[in-house]
mmCIF file with all atom_site columns, C-alpha atoms in Angstrom:
data_model
loop_
_atom_site.group_PDB
_atom_site.id
_atom_site.type_symbol
_atom_site.label_atom_id
_atom_site.label_alt_id
_atom_site.label_comp_id
_atom_site.label_asym_id
_atom_site.label_entity_id
_atom_site.label_seq_id
_atom_site.pdbx_PDB_ins_code
_atom_site.Cartn_x
_atom_site.Cartn_y
_atom_site.Cartn_z
_atom_site.occupancy
_atom_site.B_iso_or_equiv
_atom_site.pdbx_formal_charge
_atom_site.auth_seq_id
_atom_site.auth_comp_id
_atom_site.auth_asym_id
_atom_site.auth_atom_id
_atom_site.pdbx_PDB_model_num
ATOM 1   C CA . MET A 1 1   ? -94.336  -69.754 -113.703 1.00 0.00 ? 1   MET A CA 1
ATOM 2   C CA . GLU A 1 2   ? -97.334  -67.997 -115.114 1.00 0.00 ? 2   GLU A CA 1
ATOM 3   C CA . PHE A 1 3   ? -97.490  -64.198 -114.928 1.00 0.00 ? 3   PHE A CA 1
ATOM 4   C CA . THR A 1 4   ? -100.868 -63.119 -113.669 1.00 0.00 ? 4   THR A CA 1
ATOM 5   C CA . ALA A 1 5   ? -102.044 -59.591 -113.048 1.00 0.00 ? 5   ALA A CA 1
ATOM 6   C CA . LYS A 1 6   ? -101.862 -60.198 -109.296 1.00 0.00 ? 6   LYS A CA 1
ATOM 7   C CA . ARG A 1 7   ? -98.222  -61.347 -109.447 1.00 0.00 ? 7   ARG A CA 1
ATOM 8   C CA . VAL A 1 8   ? -97.242  -58.383 -111.633 1.00 0.00 ? 8   VAL A CA 1
ATOM 9   C CA . VAL A 1 9   ? -98.866  -55.935 -109.188 1.00 0.00 ? 9   VAL A CA 1
ATOM 10  C CA . ILE A 1 10  ? -97.149  -57.559 -106.181 1.00 0.00 ? 10  ILE A CA 1
ATOM 11  C CA . ALA A 1 11  ? -93.751  -57.562 -107.945 1.00 0.00 ? 11  ALA A CA 1
ATOM 12  C CA . ALA A 1 12  ? -94.167  -53.890 -108.866 1.00 0.00 ? 12  ALA A CA 1
ATOM 13  C CA . ALA A 1 13  ? -95.096  -52.996 -105.284 1.00 0.00 ? 13  ALA A CA 1
ATOM 14  C CA . VAL A 1 14  ? -92.044  -54.829 -103.883 1.00 0.00 ? 14  VAL A CA 1
ATOM 15  C CA . ALA A 1 15  ? -89.767  -53.102 -106.416 1.00 0.00 ? 15  ALA A CA 1
ATOM 16  C CA . GLY A 1 16  ? -91.280  -49.723 -105.500 1.00 0.00 ? 16  GLY A CA 1
ATOM 17  C CA . VAL A 1 17  ? -90.627  -50.267 -101.786 1.00 0.00 ? 17  VAL A CA 1
ATOM 18  C CA . ALA A 1 18  ? -87.012  -51.214 -102.547 1.00 0.00 ? 18  ALA A CA 1
ATOM 19  C CA . VAL A 1 19  ? -86.508  -48.051 -104.616 1.00 0.00 ? 19  VAL A CA 1
ATOM 20  C CA . VAL A 1 20  ? -87.984  -45.871 -101.848 1.00 0.00 ? 20  VAL A CA 1
ATOM 21  C CA . ALA A 1 21  ? -85.760  -47.529 -99.219  1.00 0.00 ? 21  ALA A CA 1
ATOM 22  C CA . VAL A 1 22  ? -82.608  -46.973 -101.291 1.00 0.00 ? 22  VAL A CA 1
ATOM 23  C CA . GLY A 1 23  ? -83.647  -43.378 -102.005 1.00 0.00 ? 23  GLY A CA 1
ATOM 24  C CA . ALA A 1 24  ? -84.172  -42.708 -98.288  1.00 0.00 ? 24  ALA A CA 1
ATOM 25  C CA . THR A 1 25  ? -80.694  -44.041 -97.508  1.00 0.00 ? 25  THR A CA 1
ATOM 26  C CA . VAL A 1 26  ? -79.120  -41.813 -100.168 1.00 0.00 ? 26  VAL A CA 1
ATOM 27  C CA . MET A 1 27  ? -81.031  -38.763 -98.918  1.00 0.00 ? 27  MET A CA 1
ATOM 28  C CA . ALA A 1 28  ? -80.035  -39.445 -95.314  1.00 0.00 ? 28  ALA A CA 1
ATOM 29  C CA . THR A 1 29  ? -76.380  -39.614 -96.371  1.00 0.00 ? 29  THR A CA 1
ATOM 30  C CA . ALA A 1 30  ? -76.666  -36.360 -98.328  1.00 0.00 ? 30  ALA A CA 1
ATOM 31  C CA . ALA A 1 31  ? -78.335  -34.600 -95.398  1.00 0.00 ? 31  ALA A CA 1
ATOM 32  C CA . ASP A 1 32  ? -75.254  -35.193 -93.200  1.00 0.00 ? 32  ASP A CA 1
ATOM 33  C CA . PRO A 1 33  ? -72.312  -34.923 -95.604  1.00 0.00 ? 33  PRO A CA 1
ATOM 34  C CA . VAL A 1 34  ? -69.511  -34.521 -93.030  1.00 0.00 ? 34  VAL A CA 1
ATOM 35  C CA . SER A 1 35  ? -67.955  -37.847 -92.069  1.00 0.00 ? 35  SER A CA 1
ATOM 36  C CA . PRO A 1 36  ? -67.414  -38.517 -88.370  1.00 0.00 ? 36  PRO A CA 1
ATOM 37  C CA . GLU A 1 37  ? -63.972  -37.790 -86.948  1.00 0.00 ? 37  GLU A CA 1
ATOM 38  C CA . VAL A 1 38  ? -61.667  -40.805 -86.698  1.00 0.00 ? 38  VAL A CA 1
ATOM 39  C CA . THR A 1 39  ? -58.749  -40.601 -84.254  1.00 0.00 ? 39  THR A CA 1
ATOM 40  C CA . GLY A 1 40  ? -55.590  -42.446 -85.253  1.00 0.00 ? 40  GLY A CA 1
ATOM 41  C CA . ALA A 1 41  ? -53.165  -43.971 -82.764  1.00 0.00 ? 41  ALA A CA 1
ATOM 42  C CA . THR A 1 42  ? -49.981  -42.743 -84.453  1.00 0.00 ? 42  THR A CA 1
ATOM 43  C CA . PRO A 1 43  ? -48.706  -39.192 -83.934  1.00 0.00 ? 43  PRO A CA 1
ATOM 44  C CA . ALA A 1 44  ? -48.567  -36.549 -86.642  1.00 0.00 ? 44  ALA A CA 1
ATOM 45  C CA . ASP A 1 45  ? -45.411  -36.075 -88.699  1.00 0.00 ? 45  ASP A CA 1
ATOM 46  C CA . ALA A 1 46  ? -42.696  -34.240 -86.783  1.00 0.00 ? 46  ALA A CA 1
ATOM 47  C CA . GLY A 1 47  ? -42.059  -30.675 -87.932  1.00 0.00 ? 47  GLY A CA 1
ATOM 48  C CA . HIS A 1 48  ? -45.641  -30.032 -89.014  1.00 0.00 ? 48  HIS A CA 1
ATOM 49  C CA . PRO A 1 49  ? -47.550  -29.112 -85.834  1.00 0.00 ? 49  PRO A CA 1
ATOM 50  C CA . GLY A 1 50  ? -51.166  -28.082 -86.386  1.00 0.00 ? 50  GLY A CA 1
ATOM 51  C CA . GLU A 1 51  ? -50.953  -28.604 -90.158  1.00 0.00 ? 51  GLU A CA 1
ATOM 52  C CA . GLY A 1 52  ? -53.207  -30.656 -92.388  1.00 0.00 ? 52  GLY A CA 1
ATOM 53  C CA . LYS A 1 53  ? -51.526  -33.442 -94.353  1.00 0.00 ? 53  LYS A CA 1
ATOM 54  C CA . TYR A 1 54  ? -53.063  -34.366 -97.704  1.00 0.00 ? 54  TYR A CA 1
ATOM 55  C CA . THR A 1 55  ? -51.703  -37.160 -99.892  1.00 0.00 ? 55  THR A CA 1
ATOM 56  C CA . THR A 1 56  ? -53.086  -37.582 -103.405 1.00 0.00 ? 56  THR A CA 1
ATOM 57  C CA . GLY A 1 57  ? -53.481  -40.648 -105.573 1.00 0.00 ? 57  GLY A CA 1
ATOM 58  C CA . ASP A 1 58  ? -53.599  -40.860 -109.361 1.00 0.00 ? 58  ASP A CA 1
ATOM 59  C CA . TYR A 1 59  ? -55.542  -37.609 -109.855 1.00 0.00 ? 59  TYR A CA 1
ATOM 60  C CA . VAL A 1 60  ? -55.629  -33.942 -108.884 1.00 0.00 ? 60  VAL A CA 1
ATOM 61  C CA . LEU A 1 61  ? -57.307  -33.438 -105.515 1.00 0.00 ? 61  LEU A CA 1
ATOM 62  C CA . THR A 1 62  ? -58.681  -30.051 -104.484 1.00 0.00 ? 62  THR A CA 1
ATOM 63  C CA . VAL A 1 63  ? -58.762  -29.440 -100.742 1.00 0.00 ? 63  VAL A CA 1
ATOM 64  C CA . HIS A 1 64  ? -61.207  -26.834 -99.404  1.00 0.00 ? 64  HIS A CA 1
ATOM 65  C CA . GLU A 1 65  ? -60.583  -25.731 -95.785  1.00 0.00 ? 65  GLU A CA 1
ATOM 66  C CA . LEU A 1 66  ? -63.763  -23.846 -94.877  1.00 0.00 ? 66  LEU A CA 1
ATOM 67  C CA . ASP A 1 67  ? -65.455  -22.076 -91.975  1.00 0.00 ? 67  ASP A CA 1
ATOM 68  C CA . ASP A 1 68  ? -69.152  -22.279 -91.043  1.00 0.00 ? 68  ASP A CA 1
ATOM 69  C CA . ASP A 1 69  ? -69.997  -19.705 -93.749  1.00 0.00 ? 69  ASP A CA 1
ATOM 70  C CA . GLY A 1 70  ? -68.296  -21.745 -96.487  1.00 0.00 ? 70  GLY A CA 1
ATOM 71  C CA . GLU A 1 71  ? -65.409  -19.262 -96.693  1.00 0.00 ? 71  GLU A CA 1
ATOM 72  C CA . GLY A 1 72  ? -61.784  -20.314 -96.631  1.00 0.00 ? 72  GLY A CA 1
ATOM 73  C CA . THR A 1 73  ? -58.996  -21.553 -98.851  1.00 0.00 ? 73  THR A CA 1
ATOM 74  C CA . SER A 1 74  ? -58.855  -24.082 -101.668 1.00 0.00 ? 74  SER A CA 1
ATOM 75  C CA . THR A 1 75  ? -55.701  -25.759 -102.921 1.00 0.00 ? 75  THR A CA 1
ATOM 76  C CA . ALA A 1 76  ? -55.345  -28.071 -105.937 1.00 0.00 ? 76  ALA A CA 1
ATOM 77  C CA . ILE A 1 77  ? -52.736  -30.773 -105.310 1.00 0.00 ? 77  ILE A CA 1
ATOM 78  C CA . GLY A 1 78  ? -51.178  -32.707 -108.179 1.00 0.00 ? 78  GLY A CA 1
ATOM 79  C CA . PRO A 1 79  ? -51.166  -36.498 -108.439 1.00 0.00 ? 79  PRO A CA 1
ATOM 80  C CA . HIS A 1 80  ? -48.836  -38.503 -106.168 1.00 0.00 ? 80  HIS A CA 1
ATOM 81  C CA . THR A 1 81  ? -48.077  -35.521 -103.921 1.00 0.00 ? 81  THR A CA 1
ATOM 82  C CA . THR A 1 82  ? -48.086  -34.941 -100.175 1.00 0.00 ? 82  THR A CA 1
ATOM 83  C CA . TYR A 1 83  ? -49.040  -31.397 -99.171  1.00 0.00 ? 83  TYR A CA 1
ATOM 84  C CA . TYR A 1 84  ? -48.927  -29.859 -95.685  1.00 0.00 ? 84  TYR A CA 1
ATOM 85  C CA . SER A 1 85  ? -51.392  -27.029 -95.056  1.00 0.00 ? 85  SER A CA 1
ATOM 86  C CA . LYS A 1 86  ? -50.507  -24.373 -92.495  1.00 0.00 ? 86  LYS A CA 1
ATOM 87  C CA . THR A 1 87  ? -54.080  -23.001 -92.687  1.00 0.00 ? 87  THR A CA 1
ATOM 88  C CA . LEU A 1 88  ? -55.948  -26.109 -91.456  1.00 0.00 ? 88  LEU A CA 1
ATOM 89  C CA . HIS A 1 89  ? -57.155  -24.276 -88.348  1.00 0.00 ? 89  HIS A CA 1
ATOM 90  C CA . GLY A 1 90  ? -57.750  -21.029 -90.224  1.00 0.00 ? 90  GLY A CA 1
ATOM 91  C CA . ASN A 1 91  ? -55.836  -17.795 -90.358  1.00 0.00 ? 91  ASN A CA 1
ATOM 92  C CA . GLY A 1 92  ? -56.422  -14.499 -88.602  1.00 0.00 ? 92  GLY A CA 1
ATOM 93  C CA . THR A 1 93  ? -59.938  -14.381 -87.226  1.00 0.00 ? 93  THR A CA 1
ATOM 94  C CA . ARG A 1 94  ? -61.302  -17.091 -89.523  1.00 0.00 ? 94  ARG A CA 1
ATOM 95  C CA . ARG A 1 95  ? -61.536  -20.557 -87.931  1.00 0.00 ? 95  ARG A CA 1
ATOM 96  C CA . HIS A 1 96  ? -62.005  -23.460 -90.315  1.00 0.00 ? 96  HIS A CA 1
ATOM 97  C CA . THR A 1 97  ? -64.519  -26.118 -89.269  1.00 0.00 ? 97  THR A CA 1
ATOM 98  C CA . VAL A 1 98  ? -64.550  -28.553 -92.205  1.00 0.00 ? 98  VAL A CA 1
ATOM 99  C CA . VAL A 1 99  ? -62.250  -29.892 -94.909  1.00 0.00 ? 99  VAL A CA 1
ATOM 100 C CA . LYS A 1 100 ? -63.975  -30.812 -98.179  1.00 0.00 ? 100 LYS A CA 1
ATOM 101 C CA . PHE A 1 101 ? -62.449  -32.616 -101.142 1.00 0.00 ? 101 PHE A CA 1
ATOM 102 C CA . SER A 1 102 ? -63.196  -32.607 -104.856 1.00 0.00 ? 102 SER A CA 1
ATOM 103 C CA . ALA A 1 103 ? -61.473  -34.683 -107.535 1.00 0.00 ? 103 ALA A CA 1
ATOM 104 C CA . GLY A 1 104 ? -60.088  -33.526 -110.855 1.00 0.00 ? 104 GLY A CA 1
ATOM 105 C CA . THR A 1 105 ? -58.882  -30.252 -112.280 1.00 0.00 ? 105 THR A CA 1
ATOM 106 C CA . ASP A 1 106 ? -62.231  -28.470 -111.818 1.00 0.00 ? 106 ASP A CA 1
ATOM 107 C CA . GLY A 1 107 ? -61.849  -26.867 -108.396 1.00 0.00 ? 107 GLY A CA 1
ATOM 108 C CA . ASP A 1 108 ? -65.605  -26.280 -108.309 1.00 0.00 ? 108 ASP A CA 1
ATOM 109 C CA . GLY A 1 109 ? -66.343  -29.944 -108.978 1.00 0.00 ? 109 GLY A CA 1
ATOM 110 C CA . PRO A 1 110 ? -68.634  -31.962 -106.747 1.00 0.00 ? 110 PRO A CA 1
ATOM 111 C CA . ILE A 1 111 ? -67.525  -32.604 -103.187 1.00 0.00 ? 111 ILE A CA 1
ATOM 112 C CA . VAL A 1 112 ? -66.590  -36.273 -102.770 1.00 0.00 ? 112 VAL A CA 1
ATOM 113 C CA . PHE A 1 113 ? -65.728  -36.304 -99.050  1.00 0.00 ? 113 PHE A CA 1
ATOM 114 C CA . SER A 1 114 ? -65.914  -33.983 -96.035  1.00 0.00 ? 114 SER A CA 1
ATOM 115 C CA . TYR A 1 115 ? -64.137  -34.207 -92.683  1.00 0.00 ? 115 TYR A CA 1
ATOM 116 C CA . PRO A 1 116 ? -64.355  -32.027 -89.564  1.00 0.00 ? 116 PRO A CA 1
ATOM 117 C CA . VAL A 1 117 ? -61.310  -29.920 -88.694  1.00 0.00 ? 117 VAL A CA 1
ATOM 118 C CA . PRO A 1 118 ? -59.836  -31.415 -85.512  1.00 0.00 ? 118 PRO A CA 1
ATOM 119 C CA . ALA A 1 119 ? -59.280  -29.416 -82.323  1.00 0.00 ? 119 ALA A CA 1
ATOM 120 C CA . PRO A 1 120 ? -56.301  -27.032 -82.242  1.00 0.00 ? 120 PRO A CA 1
ATOM 121 C CA . GLY A 1 121 ? -53.034  -28.891 -81.771  1.00 0.00 ? 121 GLY A CA 1
ATOM 122 C CA . ARG A 1 122 ? -54.309  -31.925 -83.650  1.00 0.00 ? 122 ARG A CA 1
ATOM 123 C CA . VAL A 1 123 ? -53.980  -32.519 -87.376  1.00 0.00 ? 123 VAL A CA 1
ATOM 124 C CA . ALA A 1 124 ? -55.999  -34.118 -90.140  1.00 0.00 ? 124 ALA A CA 1
ATOM 125 C CA . ASP A 1 125 ? -54.076  -36.738 -92.135  1.00 0.00 ? 125 ASP A CA 1
ATOM 126 C CA . CYS A 1 126 ? -55.976  -37.473 -95.344  1.00 0.00 ? 126 CYS A CA 1
ATOM 127 C CA . VAL A 1 127 ? -55.153  -39.895 -98.157  1.00 0.00 ? 127 VAL A CA 1
ATOM 128 C CA . ALA A 1 128 ? -56.852  -40.031 -101.551 1.00 0.00 ? 128 ALA A CA 1
ATOM 129 C CA . ALA A 1 129 ? -57.126  -43.264 -103.494 1.00 0.00 ? 129 ALA A CA 1
ATOM 130 C CA . GLY A 1 130 ? -59.287  -44.699 -106.247 1.00 0.00 ? 130 GLY A CA 1
ATOM 131 C CA . THR A 1 131 ? -59.678  -42.885 -109.553 1.00 0.00 ? 131 THR A CA 1
ATOM 132 C CA . GLU A 1 132 ? -60.895  -39.443 -110.557 1.00 0.00 ? 132 GLU A CA 1
ATOM 133 C CA . ALA A 1 133 ? -64.173  -41.033 -111.659 1.00 0.00 ? 133 ALA A CA 1
ATOM 134 C CA . ALA A 1 134 ? -64.503  -42.965 -108.380 1.00 0.00 ? 134 ALA A CA 1
ATOM 135 C CA . PRO A 1 135 ? -62.408  -41.108 -105.799 1.00 0.00 ? 135 PRO A CA 1
ATOM 136 C CA . GLN A 1 136 ? -61.966  -42.317 -102.241 1.00 0.00 ? 136 GLN A CA 1
ATOM 137 C CA . VAL A 1 137 ? -60.650  -40.107 -99.454  1.00 0.00 ? 137 VAL A CA 1
ATOM 138 C CA . ARG A 1 138 ? -59.879  -41.303 -95.937  1.00 0.00 ? 138 ARG A CA 1
ATOM 139 C CA . CYS A 1 139 ? -58.923  -39.002 -93.066  1.00 0.00 ? 139 CYS A CA 1
ATOM 140 C CA . GLU A 1 140 ? -57.732  -39.526 -89.505  1.00 0.00 ? 140 GLU A CA 1
ATOM 141 C CA . THR A 1 141 ? -57.112  -37.068 -86.714  1.00 0.00 ? 141 THR A CA 1
ATOM 142 C CA . ARG A 1 142 ? -53.592  -37.388 -85.337  1.00 0.00 ? 142 ARG A CA 1
ATOM 143 C CA . LEU A 1 143 ? -52.143  -36.205 -82.048  1.00 0.00 ? 143 LEU A CA 1
ATOM 144 C CA . PRO A 1 144 ? -49.153  -33.847 -82.031  1.00 0.00 ? 144 PRO A CA 1
ATOM 145 C CA . ALA A 1 145 ? -45.757  -35.431 -82.664  1.00 0.00 ? 145 ALA A CA 1
ATOM 146 C CA . GLY A 1 146 ? -43.503  -36.034 -79.700  1.00 0.00 ? 146 GLY A CA 1
#
């Protein structure tokens, strides 16, 4: 196959369109960083009504329970640990609306996953997997136990 100026220009144009399409997908994802709520069929763990349940993998996971102003609580959870948060729905007059997660010991590290706080009486059950370099967090909303 002979490379002519016309073929080079067409190949460059096709590559440019592909880069723009991928960039638009990434920007659309960044514009709406909170994952949609997923409702699980199994009930929450007994004895932990209204609490968030966070299970970590092979790395430290920092959980940020925040209100609409970005205020709230952050908790670093060690590897291979399950932590129940009594402040999932807020405390006092503050009502949390989102749970955000960052990986590693830097509590101010980049957010790797966000999930909406479920309605009162329901809990978020979140599990971290993957590695600190490529973390994966999955959450489900669970109904009250019993």
